[in-house]
XYZ file of C-alpha atoms in Angstrom:
195
model
C 0.363 3.021 -27.184
C -0.056 5.225 -24.144
C 3.279 6.829 -23.346
C 4.202 7.003 -19.674
C 6.373 9.944 -18.863
C 8.663 9.302 -15.942
C 8.226 12.230 -13.590
C 11.104 13.364 -11.455
C 10.343 11.904 -8.066
C 10.128 14.814 -5.691
C 9.039 13.215 -2.473
C 7.319 15.443 0.061
C 9.234 16.846 2.979
C 8.196 14.231 5.537
C 9.103 13.658 9.154
C 8.339 10.754 11.462
C 4.876 12.048 12.343
C 3.735 11.020 8.840
C 1.721 7.908 7.975
C 2.569 5.345 5.299
C -0.365 3.546 3.677
C 0.423 0.491 1.614
C -1.660 -1.552 -0.743
C -0.944 -5.253 -0.173
C -1.055 -7.367 -3.345
C 1.573 -6.145 -5.815
C 3.294 -3.939 -3.227
C 4.012 -6.130 -0.182
C 3.607 -9.463 -1.950
C 3.614 -10.529 -5.577
C 0.275 -10.211 -7.269
C -1.410 -13.412 -8.374
C -2.910 -12.040 -11.594
C -6.581 -12.992 -12.096
C -6.591 -14.784 -8.762
C -6.184 -14.203 -5.031
C -3.602 -15.196 -2.470
C -5.745 -17.923 -0.925
C -3.323 -19.314 1.662
C -0.124 -18.420 3.492
C 1.666 -20.889 1.186
C 0.712 -18.722 -1.802
C 1.893 -15.524 -0.114
C 5.300 -14.435 -1.448
C 6.926 -11.194 -0.347
C 7.929 -9.086 -3.344
C 11.673 -8.785 -3.858
C 13.159 -6.286 -1.404
C 9.906 -5.746 0.533
C 11.150 -6.958 3.915
C 14.277 -4.847 3.592
C 12.131 -1.887 2.497
C 9.889 -2.194 5.562
C 12.931 -2.297 7.814
C 14.215 0.951 6.240
C 10.756 2.566 6.452
C 10.105 1.550 10.071
C 11.801 4.551 11.755
C 10.671 7.014 9.074
C 6.926 6.911 9.851
C 4.669 7.192 12.866
C 2.151 4.723 11.437
C 2.542 2.100 8.731
C -0.730 0.506 7.687
C -2.098 -1.698 4.933
C -5.184 -0.608 3.004
C -6.316 -3.436 0.763
C -9.365 -4.558 -1.185
C -9.741 -8.322 -0.668
C -12.753 -9.366 -2.700
C -11.720 -13.016 -2.580
C -13.430 -13.267 0.807
C -16.613 -11.666 -0.517
C -16.559 -14.068 -3.446
C -16.189 -17.055 -1.117
C -12.814 -18.016 -2.617
C -11.364 -17.978 0.899
C -12.591 -17.364 4.423
C -12.097 -14.346 6.636
C -10.152 -16.711 8.956
C -7.700 -17.518 6.168
C -7.224 -13.827 5.414
C -6.572 -13.193 9.119
C -4.060 -16.050 9.272
C -2.184 -14.709 6.218
C -2.107 -11.272 7.887
C -0.860 -12.680 11.185
C 1.988 -14.575 9.484
C 2.850 -11.580 7.320
C 3.031 -9.207 10.310
C 5.154 -11.695 12.239
C 7.615 -12.076 9.381
C 7.828 -8.294 8.928
C 8.505 -7.837 12.640
C 11.140 -10.597 12.707
C 13.066 -8.789 9.975
C 13.024 -5.390 11.685
C 9.996 -3.897 9.973
C 6.603 -2.893 11.317
C 3.024 -2.768 10.141
C 0.699 -1.261 12.734
C -2.529 -2.599 11.304
C -4.039 -4.055 8.149
C -7.412 -2.851 6.863
C -9.316 -4.898 4.320
C -12.484 -4.410 2.369
C -13.956 -7.780 1.388
C -17.100 -6.342 -0.236
C -17.926 -7.062 -3.876
C -19.915 -3.840 -4.153
C -17.983 -1.006 -5.811
C -20.245 1.450 -3.982
C -19.188 0.075 -0.591
C -17.789 3.047 1.364
C -14.769 0.951 2.407
C -13.840 -0.250 -1.050
C -10.930 1.683 -2.574
C -10.964 4.277 -4.090
C -13.622 5.215 -1.514
C -12.265 6.594 1.751
C -13.752 4.155 4.274
C -10.585 2.287 5.259
C -8.753 5.589 5.782
C -11.548 6.711 8.098
C -11.299 3.421 10.017
C -7.559 3.975 10.415
C -8.089 7.549 11.603
C -10.606 6.236 14.103
C -8.044 3.736 15.442
C -5.117 6.164 15.248
C -6.457 9.719 15.743
C -2.950 11.126 15.188
C -3.182 10.299 11.460
C -3.378 13.400 9.271
C -4.411 12.548 5.694
C -2.392 15.446 4.273
C 0.674 13.875 5.876
C 0.172 10.451 4.355
C 1.900 8.649 1.530
C -0.186 6.027 -0.277
C 1.772 3.384 -2.202
C -0.070 1.163 -4.643
C 0.002 -0.610 -7.989
C -3.544 0.016 -9.192
C -5.475 3.048 -10.474
C -7.835 2.680 -7.491
C -4.927 3.138 -5.071
C -3.959 6.403 -6.708
C -7.567 7.666 -6.678
C -7.866 6.602 -3.034
C -4.785 8.694 -2.264
C -6.215 11.658 -4.165
C -9.572 11.271 -2.388
C -8.013 11.614 1.066
C -5.418 14.246 0.079
C -2.381 11.960 0.391
C 0.828 11.923 -1.668
C 0.619 9.011 -4.130
C 3.394 6.613 -5.115
C 2.785 4.246 -8.010
C 4.537 0.905 -8.401
C 4.014 -0.486 -11.912
C 3.610 -4.237 -11.487
C 0.733 -4.737 -13.904
C 0.666 -4.574 -17.684
C -3.110 -4.314 -17.880
C -4.098 -1.346 -15.738
C -2.388 2.030 -15.600
C -3.404 4.956 -13.426
C -4.037 8.348 -14.994
C -0.892 10.451 -14.850
C -2.516 13.251 -12.853
C -3.279 10.831 -10.001
C 0.386 9.844 -9.596
C 2.849 11.993 -7.635
C 5.869 9.677 -7.856
C 6.704 6.376 -9.493
C 9.115 3.689 -8.270
C 9.889 0.222 -9.558
C 9.205 -1.286 -6.132
C 8.811 -0.504 -2.449
C 12.555 -0.847 -1.847
C 13.452 1.844 -4.419
C 10.967 4.190 -2.728
C 12.292 3.331 0.761
C 15.917 3.929 -0.240
C 15.070 7.281 -1.829
C 13.111 8.469 1.188
C 15.826 7.269 3.553
C 18.468 9.219 1.631
C 16.314 12.322 1.605
C 15.578 12.156 5.309
C 19.178 11.534 6.220
C 20.386 14.382 4.043
C 22.558 12.117 1.894
């Protein structure tokens, strides 16, 4: 049994010029294990996510989603469906006081695809769209080993959310660990407000 030590979460000293990068499935919405969210009806925000995004809104300059979505590449759903899910998700986040500036997806099935996490492609796309992004002033939140490696590959601070029993990241790729996005948001909020 691999023992997971719980590190003390020392978040970096951020200010509101920083960028927050979020994986989608398992972080924003509940993961459908061994399947994909194939319609808006199947999309369920994880507990506390909307509240978390409201708390995080003023704390970051950019908040973006960086997500592998192979379901499109596999033909399980269309690009149009993915776009519709995104549109509804962004609307709901905005209605509840949160903000997501843009969502980046890699639909490729090829692990060598430069955009597929842990490769850096989606980060480079984001930097192209938002030149003010500085990768060393980014926090990447994810629930998969690939998210943590992606964070390492661009020089970001990594936050791991353990939602899966089957895949654990290597300890040295994880900077902080929280049970969900809300726990991370509350901690960062406290830190930034000197509480």
